[in-house]
Coordinates of C-alpha atoms in Angstrom, one line a residue:
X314 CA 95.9 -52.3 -63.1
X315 CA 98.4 -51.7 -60.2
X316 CA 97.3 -51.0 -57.2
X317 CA 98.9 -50.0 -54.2
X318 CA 96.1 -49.0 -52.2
X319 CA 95.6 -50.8 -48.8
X320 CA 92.4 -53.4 -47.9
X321 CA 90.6 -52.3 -45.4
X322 CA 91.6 -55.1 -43.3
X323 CA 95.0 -54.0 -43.9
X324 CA 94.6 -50.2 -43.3
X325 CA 92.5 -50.9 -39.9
X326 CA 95.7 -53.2 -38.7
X327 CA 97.9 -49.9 -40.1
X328 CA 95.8 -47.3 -37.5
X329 CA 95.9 -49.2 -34.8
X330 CA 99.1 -50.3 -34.6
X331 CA 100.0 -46.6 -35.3
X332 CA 97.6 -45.9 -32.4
X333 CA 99.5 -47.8 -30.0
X334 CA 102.8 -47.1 -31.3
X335 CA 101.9 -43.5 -30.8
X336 CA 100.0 -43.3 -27.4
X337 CA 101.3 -46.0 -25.6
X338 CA 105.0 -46.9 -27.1
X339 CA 106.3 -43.1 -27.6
X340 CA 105.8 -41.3 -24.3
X341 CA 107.9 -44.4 -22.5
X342 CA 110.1 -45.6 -24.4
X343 CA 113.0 -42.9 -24.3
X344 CA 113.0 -43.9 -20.6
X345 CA 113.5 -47.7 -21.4
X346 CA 116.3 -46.9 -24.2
X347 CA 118.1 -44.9 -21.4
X348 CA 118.1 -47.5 -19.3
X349 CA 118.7 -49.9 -21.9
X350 CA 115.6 -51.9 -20.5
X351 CA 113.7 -54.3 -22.6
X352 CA 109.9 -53.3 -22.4
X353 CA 108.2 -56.2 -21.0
X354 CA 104.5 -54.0 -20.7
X355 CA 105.1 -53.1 -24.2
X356 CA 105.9 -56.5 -25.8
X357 CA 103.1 -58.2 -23.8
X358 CA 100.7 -55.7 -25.1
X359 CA 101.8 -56.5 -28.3
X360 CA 100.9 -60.3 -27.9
X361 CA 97.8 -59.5 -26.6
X362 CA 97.1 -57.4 -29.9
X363 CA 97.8 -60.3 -31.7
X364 CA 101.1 -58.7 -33.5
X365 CA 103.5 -62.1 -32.8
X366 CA 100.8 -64.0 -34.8
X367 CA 100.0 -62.1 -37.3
X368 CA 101.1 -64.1 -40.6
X369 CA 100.3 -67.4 -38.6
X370 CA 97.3 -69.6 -39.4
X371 CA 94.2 -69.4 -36.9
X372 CA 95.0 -73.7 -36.5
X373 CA 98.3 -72.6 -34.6
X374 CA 96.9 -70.1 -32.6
X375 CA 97.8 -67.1 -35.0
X376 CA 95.5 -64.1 -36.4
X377 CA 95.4 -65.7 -40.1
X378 CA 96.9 -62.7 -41.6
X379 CA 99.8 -62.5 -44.1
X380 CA 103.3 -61.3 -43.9
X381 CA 102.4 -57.9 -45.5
X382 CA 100.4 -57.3 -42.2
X383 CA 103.4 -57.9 -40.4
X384 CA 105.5 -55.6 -42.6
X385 CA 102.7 -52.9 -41.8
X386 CA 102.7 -53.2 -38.1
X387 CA 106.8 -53.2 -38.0
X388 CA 106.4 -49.9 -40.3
X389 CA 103.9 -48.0 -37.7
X390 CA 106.0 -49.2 -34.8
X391 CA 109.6 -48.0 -36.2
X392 CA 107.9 -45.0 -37.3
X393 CA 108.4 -44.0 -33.1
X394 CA 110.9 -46.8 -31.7
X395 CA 113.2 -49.7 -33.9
X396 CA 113.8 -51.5 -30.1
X397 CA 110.3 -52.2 -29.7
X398 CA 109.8 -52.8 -34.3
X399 CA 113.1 -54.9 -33.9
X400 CA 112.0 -57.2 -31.2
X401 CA 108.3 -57.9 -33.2
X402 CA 110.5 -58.2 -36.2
X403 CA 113.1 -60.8 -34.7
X404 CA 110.7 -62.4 -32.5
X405 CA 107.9 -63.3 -35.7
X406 CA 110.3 -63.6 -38.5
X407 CA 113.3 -65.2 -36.7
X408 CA 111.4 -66.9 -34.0
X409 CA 108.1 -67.9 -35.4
X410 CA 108.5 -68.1 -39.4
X411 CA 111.2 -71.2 -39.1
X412 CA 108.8 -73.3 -36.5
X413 CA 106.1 -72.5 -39.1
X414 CA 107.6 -72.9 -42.6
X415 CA 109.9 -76.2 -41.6
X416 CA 108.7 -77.6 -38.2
X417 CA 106.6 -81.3 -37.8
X418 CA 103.5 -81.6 -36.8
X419 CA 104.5 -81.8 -32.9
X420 CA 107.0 -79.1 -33.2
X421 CA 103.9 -77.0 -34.7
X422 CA 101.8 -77.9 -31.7
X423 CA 104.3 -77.6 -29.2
X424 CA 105.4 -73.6 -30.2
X425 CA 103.4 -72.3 -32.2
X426 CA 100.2 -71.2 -30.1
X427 CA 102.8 -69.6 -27.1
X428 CA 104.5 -67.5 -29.5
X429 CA 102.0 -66.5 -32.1
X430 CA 100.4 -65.0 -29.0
X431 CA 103.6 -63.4 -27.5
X432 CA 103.5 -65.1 -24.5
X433 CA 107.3 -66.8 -25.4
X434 CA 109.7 -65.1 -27.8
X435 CA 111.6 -67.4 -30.1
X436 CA 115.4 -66.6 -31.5
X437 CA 117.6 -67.2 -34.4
X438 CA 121.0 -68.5 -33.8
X439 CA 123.4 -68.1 -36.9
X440 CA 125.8 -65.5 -36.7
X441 CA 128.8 -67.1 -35.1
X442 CA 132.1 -64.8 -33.7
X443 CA 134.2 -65.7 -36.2
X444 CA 131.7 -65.5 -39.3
X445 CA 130.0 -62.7 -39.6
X446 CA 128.2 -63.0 -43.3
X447 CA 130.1 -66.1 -44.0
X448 CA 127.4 -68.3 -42.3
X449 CA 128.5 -71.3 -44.3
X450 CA 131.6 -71.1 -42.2
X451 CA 129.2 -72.8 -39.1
X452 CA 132.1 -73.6 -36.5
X453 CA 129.4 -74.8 -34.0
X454 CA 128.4 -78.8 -34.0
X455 CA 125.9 -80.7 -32.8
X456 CA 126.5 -85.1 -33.1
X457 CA 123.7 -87.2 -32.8
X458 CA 124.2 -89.4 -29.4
X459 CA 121.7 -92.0 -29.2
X460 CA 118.5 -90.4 -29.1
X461 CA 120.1 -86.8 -28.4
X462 CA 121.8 -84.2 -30.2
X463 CA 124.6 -82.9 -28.5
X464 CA 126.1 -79.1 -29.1
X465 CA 128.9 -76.9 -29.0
X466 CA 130.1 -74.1 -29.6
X467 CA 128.7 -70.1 -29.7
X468 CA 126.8 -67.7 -31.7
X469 CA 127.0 -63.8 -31.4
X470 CA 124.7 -60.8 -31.3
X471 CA 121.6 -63.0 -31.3
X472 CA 118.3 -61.3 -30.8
X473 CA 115.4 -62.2 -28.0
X474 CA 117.9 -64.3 -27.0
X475 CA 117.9 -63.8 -23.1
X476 CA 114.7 -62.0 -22.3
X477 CA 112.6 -63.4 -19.4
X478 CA 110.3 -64.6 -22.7
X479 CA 112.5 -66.5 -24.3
X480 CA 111.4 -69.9 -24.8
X481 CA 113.7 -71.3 -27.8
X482 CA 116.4 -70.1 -30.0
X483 CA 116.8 -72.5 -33.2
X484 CA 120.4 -73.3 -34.2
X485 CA 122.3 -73.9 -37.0
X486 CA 124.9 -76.1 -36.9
X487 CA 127.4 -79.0 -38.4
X488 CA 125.8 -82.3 -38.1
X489 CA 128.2 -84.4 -40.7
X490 CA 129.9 -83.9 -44.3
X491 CA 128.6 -84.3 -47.4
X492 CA 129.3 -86.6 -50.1
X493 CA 131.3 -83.8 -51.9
X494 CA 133.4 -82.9 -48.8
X495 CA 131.5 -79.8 -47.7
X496 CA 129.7 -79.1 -44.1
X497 CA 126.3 -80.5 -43.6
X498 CA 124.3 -77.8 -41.9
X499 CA 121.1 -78.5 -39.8
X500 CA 118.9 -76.5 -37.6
X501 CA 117.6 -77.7 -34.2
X502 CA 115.3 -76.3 -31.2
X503 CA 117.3 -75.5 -28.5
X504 CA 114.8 -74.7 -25.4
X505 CA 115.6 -72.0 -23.0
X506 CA 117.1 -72.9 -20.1
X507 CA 118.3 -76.7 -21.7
X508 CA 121.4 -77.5 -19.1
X509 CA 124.4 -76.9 -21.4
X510 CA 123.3 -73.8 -23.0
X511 CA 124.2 -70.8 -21.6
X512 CA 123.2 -66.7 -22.3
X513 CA 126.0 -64.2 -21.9
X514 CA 125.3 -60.8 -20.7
X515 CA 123.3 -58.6 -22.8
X516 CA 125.8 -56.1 -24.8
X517 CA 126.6 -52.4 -24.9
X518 CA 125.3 -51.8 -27.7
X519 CA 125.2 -48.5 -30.2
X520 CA 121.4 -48.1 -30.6
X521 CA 118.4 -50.4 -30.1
X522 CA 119.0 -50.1 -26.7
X523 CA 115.8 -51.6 -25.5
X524 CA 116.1 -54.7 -27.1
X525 CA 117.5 -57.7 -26.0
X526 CA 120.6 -59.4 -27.4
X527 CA 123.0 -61.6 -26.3
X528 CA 126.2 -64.1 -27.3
X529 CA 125.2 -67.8 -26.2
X530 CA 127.5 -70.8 -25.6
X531 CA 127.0 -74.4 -26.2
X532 CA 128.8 -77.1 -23.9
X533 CA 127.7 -80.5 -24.2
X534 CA 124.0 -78.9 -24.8
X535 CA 121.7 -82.2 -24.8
X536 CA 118.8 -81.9 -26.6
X537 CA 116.2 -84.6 -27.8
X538 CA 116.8 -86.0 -31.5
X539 CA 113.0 -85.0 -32.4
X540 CA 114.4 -81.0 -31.7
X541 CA 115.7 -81.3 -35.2
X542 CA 114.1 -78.8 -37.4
X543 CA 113.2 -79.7 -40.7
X544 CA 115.5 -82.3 -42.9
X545 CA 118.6 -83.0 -41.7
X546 CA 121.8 -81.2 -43.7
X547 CA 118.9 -78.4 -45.0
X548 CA 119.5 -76.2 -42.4
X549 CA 122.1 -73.7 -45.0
X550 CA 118.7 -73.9 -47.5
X551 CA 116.4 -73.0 -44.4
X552 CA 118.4 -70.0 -43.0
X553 CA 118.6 -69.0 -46.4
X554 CA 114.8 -68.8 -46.7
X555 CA 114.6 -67.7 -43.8
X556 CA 116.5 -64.4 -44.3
X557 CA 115.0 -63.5 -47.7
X558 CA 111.8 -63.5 -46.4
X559 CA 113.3 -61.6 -43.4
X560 CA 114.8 -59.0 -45.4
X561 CA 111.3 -57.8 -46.5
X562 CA 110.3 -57.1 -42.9
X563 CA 113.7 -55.8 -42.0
X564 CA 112.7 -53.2 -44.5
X565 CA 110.0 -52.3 -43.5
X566 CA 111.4 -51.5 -40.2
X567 CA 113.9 -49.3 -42.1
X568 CA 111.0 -47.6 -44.2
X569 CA 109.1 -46.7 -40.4
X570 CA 112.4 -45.1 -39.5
X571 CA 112.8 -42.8 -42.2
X572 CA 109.6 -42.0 -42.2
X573 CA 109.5 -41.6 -38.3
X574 CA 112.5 -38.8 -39.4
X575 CA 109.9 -36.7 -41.7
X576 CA 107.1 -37.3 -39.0
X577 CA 109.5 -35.3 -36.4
X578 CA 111.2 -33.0 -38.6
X579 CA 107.7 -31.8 -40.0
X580 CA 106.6 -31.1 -36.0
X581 CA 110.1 -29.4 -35.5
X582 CA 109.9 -27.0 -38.9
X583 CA 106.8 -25.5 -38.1
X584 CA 107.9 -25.1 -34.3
X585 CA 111.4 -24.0 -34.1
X586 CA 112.3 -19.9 -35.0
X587 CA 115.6 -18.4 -36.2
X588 CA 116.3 -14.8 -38.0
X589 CA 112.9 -13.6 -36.6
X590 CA 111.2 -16.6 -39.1
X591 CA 110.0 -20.6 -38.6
X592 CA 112.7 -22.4 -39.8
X593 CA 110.4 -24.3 -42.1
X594 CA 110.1 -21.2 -44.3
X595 CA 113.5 -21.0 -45.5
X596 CA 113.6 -23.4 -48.7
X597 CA 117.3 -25.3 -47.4
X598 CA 115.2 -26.8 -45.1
X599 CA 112.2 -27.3 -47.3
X600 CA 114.4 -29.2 -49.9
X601 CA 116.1 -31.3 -47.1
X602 CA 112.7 -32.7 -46.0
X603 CA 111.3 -33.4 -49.3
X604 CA 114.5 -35.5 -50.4
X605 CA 113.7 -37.2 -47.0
X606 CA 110.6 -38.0 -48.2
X607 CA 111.2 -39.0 -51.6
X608 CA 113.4 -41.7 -49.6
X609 CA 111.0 -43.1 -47.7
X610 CA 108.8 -43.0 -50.2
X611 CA 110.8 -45.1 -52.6
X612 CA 111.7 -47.2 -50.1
X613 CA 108.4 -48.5 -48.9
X614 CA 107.5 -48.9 -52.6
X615 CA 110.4 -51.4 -52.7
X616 CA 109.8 -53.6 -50.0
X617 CA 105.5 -53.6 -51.1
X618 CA 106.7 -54.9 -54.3
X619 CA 109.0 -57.6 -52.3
X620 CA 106.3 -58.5 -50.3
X621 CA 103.5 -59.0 -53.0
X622 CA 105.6 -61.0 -54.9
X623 CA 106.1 -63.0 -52.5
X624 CA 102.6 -63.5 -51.3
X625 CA 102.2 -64.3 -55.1
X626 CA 104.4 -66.9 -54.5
X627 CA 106.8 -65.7 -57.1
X628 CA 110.5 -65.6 -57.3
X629 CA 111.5 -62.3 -55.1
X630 CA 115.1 -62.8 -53.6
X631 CA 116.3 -59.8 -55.7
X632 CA 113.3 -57.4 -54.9
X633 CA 113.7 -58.7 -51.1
X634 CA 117.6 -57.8 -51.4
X635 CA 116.5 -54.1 -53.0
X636 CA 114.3 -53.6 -50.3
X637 CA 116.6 -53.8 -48.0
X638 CA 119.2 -52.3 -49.4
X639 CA 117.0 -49.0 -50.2
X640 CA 115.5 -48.9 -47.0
X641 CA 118.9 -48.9 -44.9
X642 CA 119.9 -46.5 -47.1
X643 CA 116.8 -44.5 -46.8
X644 CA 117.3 -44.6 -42.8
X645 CA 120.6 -43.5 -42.8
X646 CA 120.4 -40.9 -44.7
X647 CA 117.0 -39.7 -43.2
X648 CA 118.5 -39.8 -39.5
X649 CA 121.6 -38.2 -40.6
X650 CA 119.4 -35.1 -42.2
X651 CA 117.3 -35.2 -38.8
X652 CA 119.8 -34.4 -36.8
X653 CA 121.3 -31.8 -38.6
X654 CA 117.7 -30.0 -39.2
X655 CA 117.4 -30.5 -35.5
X656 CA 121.2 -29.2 -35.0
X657 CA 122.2 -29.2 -31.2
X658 CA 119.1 -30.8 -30.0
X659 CA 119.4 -33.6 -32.7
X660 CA 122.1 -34.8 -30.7
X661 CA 120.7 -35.5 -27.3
X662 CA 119.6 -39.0 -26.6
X663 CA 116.2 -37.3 -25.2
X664 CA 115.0 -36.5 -28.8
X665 CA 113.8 -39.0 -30.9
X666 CA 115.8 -38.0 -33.6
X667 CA 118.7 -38.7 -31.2
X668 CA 117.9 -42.5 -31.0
X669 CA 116.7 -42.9 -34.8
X670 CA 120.2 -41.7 -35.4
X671 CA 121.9 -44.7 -33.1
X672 CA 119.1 -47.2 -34.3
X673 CA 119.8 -46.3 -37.9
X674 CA 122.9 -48.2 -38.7
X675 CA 122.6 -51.6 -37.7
X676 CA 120.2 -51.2 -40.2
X677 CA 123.1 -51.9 -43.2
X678 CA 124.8 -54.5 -41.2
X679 CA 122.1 -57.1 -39.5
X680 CA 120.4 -59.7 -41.7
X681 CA 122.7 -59.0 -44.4
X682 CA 124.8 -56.0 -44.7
X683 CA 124.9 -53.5 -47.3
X684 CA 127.3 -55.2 -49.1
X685 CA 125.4 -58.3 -49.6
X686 CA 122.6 -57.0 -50.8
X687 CA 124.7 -55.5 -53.6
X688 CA 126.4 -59.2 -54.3
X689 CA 123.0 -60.9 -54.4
X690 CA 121.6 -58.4 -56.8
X691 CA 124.2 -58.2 -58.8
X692 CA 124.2 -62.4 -58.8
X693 CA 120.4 -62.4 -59.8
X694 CA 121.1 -60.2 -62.7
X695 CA 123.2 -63.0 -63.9
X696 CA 126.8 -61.6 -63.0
X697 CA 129.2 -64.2 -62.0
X698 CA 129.6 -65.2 -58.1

């Protein structure tokens, strides 16, 4: 029988996320993404709901939930902001999920408790300048010096990256060659604040604009050997885990957006008047909001599916990919509708409809774009590479 009715453990985490993202998260954060602030109060209430732990074992400090918990926190929090969704996303399944799934025993110990419980944010650092989806082309190094890995080089648009948080960002780069010629990739902990390793100024960006995210150098960056995470030359395989389980979250942070889009289009329709009538009475509007629906709809269906496959612990790199891909696209279209519905208002940066139109199209790029998604569905159909 399928089911796609929420536990009750689930549903309460649902409300009161959704509770907080509505009371405490909505009437301040235009004010932050004008001033393209990153929300300390709000991302310290957050750890002190438990939100950074949430798919994190009770032993390392975490709430004991799963990933799907995650995934409905990120929904009800994109549903009013993707700054504030984007840095719980980033921070748990960037930050947190790589200590967790490949870190020793000491590395468990030593990060774990501090960032299930928000009080350090942990960053991913793979995207390089020059490689944009091509992370295999790694240009940055790191060569083992005695007892001490040493790194250089840079990585670009990396998220939680220079916050006053930050505790680590996890690297990826070239530690050798392999037998066959080709780059051996490994990931190691990089602490914040290691002499060597250096945070550029937070960019201009397009939307998110209360998030945090930065370009970081490496020069001579000493670190100590035991900062290696997980088996040396594994560190392609780990990223790669790393951002098909990501791309389930990411969608769910898509799914909050478009849904966040019917939320205030609904209010809007039964407020606004023109020709002597609501506007929600006239059926061009009533058709635009139900396709906006059937969107999000479909979308969330997508990434639940992802997600309780891979709780199952079943093969779900396509379903992840299809998540994604139908969420961005549900966002996208969703904000673009918004704003028209909304029409001269839609486009002030006051209106949330504003921002969910900025916000909405990183959505197709970041951890994985559009395209990609399409190349790795089409590859697990069993079309040729």
């Amino acid at each position: 029988m399928v089911d796609h009715r929420l536990s009750e453990e689930h549903e309460a985490l649902r409300e009161s996320v959704q509770t907080f993202a509505r009371k405490e998260v909505a009437p301040v954060i235009g004010d932050y993404y004008e001033r393209e602030e990153f929300p300390y109060p709000l991302v310290q209430t957050m750890g002190r709901m438990g939100l950074f732990g949430l798919p994190v074992p009770e032993e390392h400090g975490g709430m004991g939930g799963d990933y799907f918990a995650l995934c409905l926190a990120l929904e009800e929090l994109a549903r009013v902001d993707s700054s504030v969704a984007i840095t719980l996303e980033a921070g748990v399944s960037l930050g947190v999920m790589p200590i967790y799934r490949f870190g020793d025993d000491e590395q468990r110990r030593t990060w774990l408790p501090r960032l299930a419980a928000g009080e350090i944010l942990g960053a991913f650092g793979l995207t390089e300048p020059g490689g944009g989806s091509d992370a295999g082309s790694t240009r940055t190094t790191a060569v083992l010096d005695g007892d001490e890995w040493v790194i250089n080089g840079s990585k670009a648009f990396i998220t939680n990256s220079g916050t006053d948080l930050t505790g680590l960002v996890t690297v990826t780069a070239v530690t050798g060659q392999k037998p066959n010629g080709g780059k051996e990739i490994s990931t190691i902990i990089v602490p914040a604040g290691t002499p060597g390793f250096t945070v550029a100024k937070k960019y201009s960006k397009v939307g998110w604009n209360a998030s945090d995210t930065h370009a970081l150098s490496f020069d001579d960056c000493r670190v100590p050997a035991a900062n290696l995470l997980g088996e040396r030359g594994r560190g392609y395989a780990q990223f790669l885990a790393t951002l098909t389980e990501g791309r389930v979250a990411i969608a769910a942070v898509g799914v909050g957006l478009a849904q966040g889009c019917v939320d205030e289009c609904l209010r809007y329709l039964g407020e606004r008047e023109a020709f002597g009538r609501k506007i929600g009475e006239y059926q061009a509007m009533q058709f635009k909001v139900a396709d906006m629906e059937l969107r999000a709809h479909t979308a969330r269906l997508a990434y639940y599916d992802a997600a309780s496959r891979m709780l199952r612990g079943e093969p779900y790199k396509k379903q992840a990919a299809i998540a994604k891909l139908a969420s961005s696209n549900a966002a996208m279209d969703n904000a673009r509708d918004a704003t028209q519905i909304f029409g001269g208002y839609g486009f002030m940066n006051e209106t949330p409809v504003g921002r969910f139109y900025r916000d909405a199209k990183i959505l197709e790029i970041g951890e994985g774009t559009s395209e990609v998604q399409r190349m790795l569905i089409a590859r697990e159909l069993g079309l040729p590479a």
